């Protein structure tokens, strides 16, 4: 069976649309101690703001509209991202909506846990799986079966 080892120390991506950045920063501040035990990543502006306001180290990709969402999607495909926390704004059209949709599609295809708002992020961060290693299987979408 082809399964992927998800390490104890997770690789967590933090993304937020402009109207949700403050909400994400507040959430990160609330969970700073837990998040400090993991590797954090973010799109350009979000990563910069979260780092400045929390002092947590964050590897930054490009800004979402400049290709950051696509860079993160590539890291998911390469097995280098374990959790996606993306506070998106459902009420504001984004110029890079196709990139956002592609990122969410890739995360679902590769069975990456996704939180899209504060409550779902609370559920994710309180999961026992966040601080333990586990295995996840990949689906072969041409057959609909787990890859063995």
Short mmCIF file of C-alpha atoms in Angstrom, two decimals:
data_model
loop_
_atom_site.label_atom_id
_atom_site.label_comp_id
_atom_site.label_asym_id
_atom_site.label_seq_id
_atom_site.Cartn_x
_atom_site.Cartn_y
_atom_site.Cartn_z
CA UNK A 1 0.00 0.00 0.00
CA UNK A 2 1.40 3.39 -0.88
CA UNK A 3 0.91 5.54 2.14
CA UNK A 4 2.56 8.74 3.12
CA UNK A 5 4.10 9.27 6.53
CA UNK A 6 2.85 12.51 8.03
CA UNK A 7 5.50 13.57 10.55
CA UNK A 8 4.88 14.51 14.17
CA UNK A 9 6.12 18.02 13.44
CA UNK A 10 3.68 19.28 10.84
CA UNK A 11 4.33 21.64 7.96
CA UNK A 12 1.48 24.13 8.24
CA UNK A 13 0.55 26.78 5.68
CA UNK A 14 -1.13 29.99 6.83
CA UNK A 15 -3.00 32.04 4.21
CA UNK A 16 -5.61 34.79 4.55
CA UNK A 17 -7.34 37.10 2.14
CA UNK A 18 -7.03 40.80 2.97
CA UNK A 19 -10.29 41.05 4.93
CA UNK A 20 -9.36 37.96 6.96
CA UNK A 21 -5.72 38.70 7.81
CA UNK A 22 -6.53 40.25 11.19
CA UNK A 23 -8.70 37.26 12.09
CA UNK A 24 -5.87 34.88 11.19
CA UNK A 25 -3.33 36.89 13.20
CA UNK A 26 -5.59 36.80 16.26
CA UNK A 27 -6.05 33.04 15.82
CA UNK A 28 -2.28 32.49 15.50
CA UNK A 29 -1.65 34.60 18.62
CA UNK A 30 -4.15 32.48 20.53
CA UNK A 31 -2.42 29.25 19.41
CA UNK A 32 1.15 30.54 19.28
CA UNK A 33 2.54 27.97 21.71
CA UNK A 34 1.14 25.03 19.74
CA UNK A 35 2.09 26.47 16.36
CA UNK A 36 5.65 27.17 17.53
CA UNK A 37 6.24 23.39 17.62
CA UNK A 38 5.62 23.08 13.89
CA UNK A 39 7.10 24.44 10.65
CA UNK A 40 5.07 27.39 9.41
CA UNK A 41 4.69 28.63 5.85
CA UNK A 42 2.67 31.45 4.36
CA UNK A 43 2.01 33.50 1.30
CA UNK A 44 4.03 36.72 1.10
CA UNK A 45 1.89 39.35 2.80
CA UNK A 46 0.14 37.00 5.23
CA UNK A 47 3.45 35.43 6.26
CA UNK A 48 5.03 38.83 6.79
CA UNK A 49 2.15 40.13 8.93
CA UNK A 50 1.92 36.95 11.02
CA UNK A 51 5.68 36.96 11.63
CA UNK A 52 5.74 40.66 12.57
CA UNK A 53 2.82 40.31 14.98
CA UNK A 54 3.77 36.96 16.58
CA UNK A 55 7.55 36.66 16.09
CA UNK A 56 7.03 33.09 14.86
CA UNK A 57 9.40 31.99 12.08
CA UNK A 58 7.50 31.61 8.80
CA UNK A 59 8.89 30.55 5.45
CA UNK A 60 7.29 32.90 2.95
CA UNK A 61 6.27 32.18 -0.61
CA UNK A 62 5.21 34.84 -3.08
CA UNK A 63 2.01 36.76 -2.50
CA UNK A 64 -1.05 34.75 -3.59
CA UNK A 65 -1.86 36.88 -6.67
CA UNK A 66 1.81 36.70 -7.74
CA UNK A 67 1.94 32.90 -7.70
CA UNK A 68 2.21 32.02 -4.01
CA UNK A 69 -0.92 29.85 -4.08
CA UNK A 70 0.56 27.90 -6.98
CA UNK A 71 3.91 27.52 -5.20
CA UNK A 72 2.11 26.06 -2.19
CA UNK A 73 0.10 23.74 -4.45
CA UNK A 74 3.39 22.45 -5.85
CA UNK A 75 4.68 21.78 -2.34
CA UNK A 76 1.51 19.82 -1.56
CA UNK A 77 2.03 17.70 -4.69
CA UNK A 78 5.65 17.11 -3.62
CA UNK A 79 4.48 15.91 -0.17
CA UNK A 80 6.01 18.88 1.66
CA UNK A 81 2.84 20.35 3.24
CA UNK A 82 0.69 18.63 5.88
CA UNK A 83 -1.98 21.18 6.87
CA UNK A 84 -3.58 24.15 5.09
CA UNK A 85 -5.15 26.94 7.12
CA UNK A 86 -6.70 29.37 4.66
CA UNK A 87 -9.00 32.07 6.00
CA UNK A 88 -10.65 33.06 2.73
CA UNK A 89 -13.12 35.84 2.17
CA UNK A 90 -16.29 34.44 0.56
CA UNK A 91 -17.80 37.90 0.07
CA UNK A 92 -15.04 39.59 -1.92
CA UNK A 93 -14.04 38.63 -5.46
CA UNK A 94 -10.32 37.96 -5.72
CA UNK A 95 -8.30 38.60 -8.88
CA UNK A 96 -6.60 35.24 -8.38
CA UNK A 97 -9.74 33.16 -7.71
CA UNK A 98 -8.66 30.49 -10.23
CA UNK A 99 -5.40 30.04 -8.28
CA UNK A 100 -7.30 29.75 -4.99
CA UNK A 101 -9.64 27.16 -6.49
CA UNK A 102 -6.66 25.22 -7.88
CA UNK A 103 -4.92 25.26 -4.47
CA UNK A 104 -8.02 23.98 -2.68
CA UNK A 105 -8.51 21.31 -5.36
CA UNK A 106 -4.93 20.05 -4.96
CA UNK A 107 -5.25 20.01 -1.16
CA UNK A 108 -8.39 17.88 -1.43
CA UNK A 109 -6.81 15.54 -4.03
CA UNK A 110 -3.80 14.97 -1.79
CA UNK A 111 -5.89 14.54 1.37
CA UNK A 112 -4.49 17.59 3.16
CA UNK A 113 -6.57 18.82 6.12
CA UNK A 114 -8.00 22.26 5.34
CA UNK A 115 -9.41 24.90 7.66
CA UNK A 116 -11.20 27.79 5.97
CA UNK A 117 -12.34 29.73 9.01
CA UNK A 118 -11.61 30.19 12.67
CA UNK A 119 -13.87 27.41 13.91
CA UNK A 120 -12.53 24.78 11.52
CA UNK A 121 -8.98 25.90 12.41
CA UNK A 122 -9.85 25.42 16.10
CA UNK A 123 -10.98 21.86 15.34
CA UNK A 124 -7.80 21.13 13.39
CA UNK A 125 -5.43 22.52 15.99
CA UNK A 126 -7.15 20.63 18.79
CA UNK A 127 -6.93 17.28 16.98
CA UNK A 128 -4.70 14.63 18.51
CA UNK A 129 -3.33 14.03 15.01
CA UNK A 130 -1.67 17.45 15.01
CA UNK A 131 1.05 16.33 17.43
CA UNK A 132 1.53 12.72 16.35
CA UNK A 133 2.80 11.06 13.22
CA UNK A 134 0.34 9.05 11.17
CA UNK A 135 0.01 7.53 7.73
CA UNK A 136 -2.39 8.59 5.00
CA UNK A 137 -3.05 6.70 1.79
CA UNK A 138 -3.18 8.24 -1.64
CA UNK A 139 -6.05 7.57 -3.98
CA UNK A 140 -5.41 6.67 -7.61
CA UNK A 141 -8.07 8.86 -9.19
CA UNK A 142 -7.93 6.93 -12.46
CA UNK A 143 -9.37 3.89 -10.64
CA UNK A 144 -10.84 5.48 -7.51
CA UNK A 145 -8.85 3.07 -5.34
CA UNK A 146 -6.11 3.56 -2.76
CA UNK A 147 -2.66 3.23 -4.28
CA UNK A 148 -1.02 0.04 -3.03
#
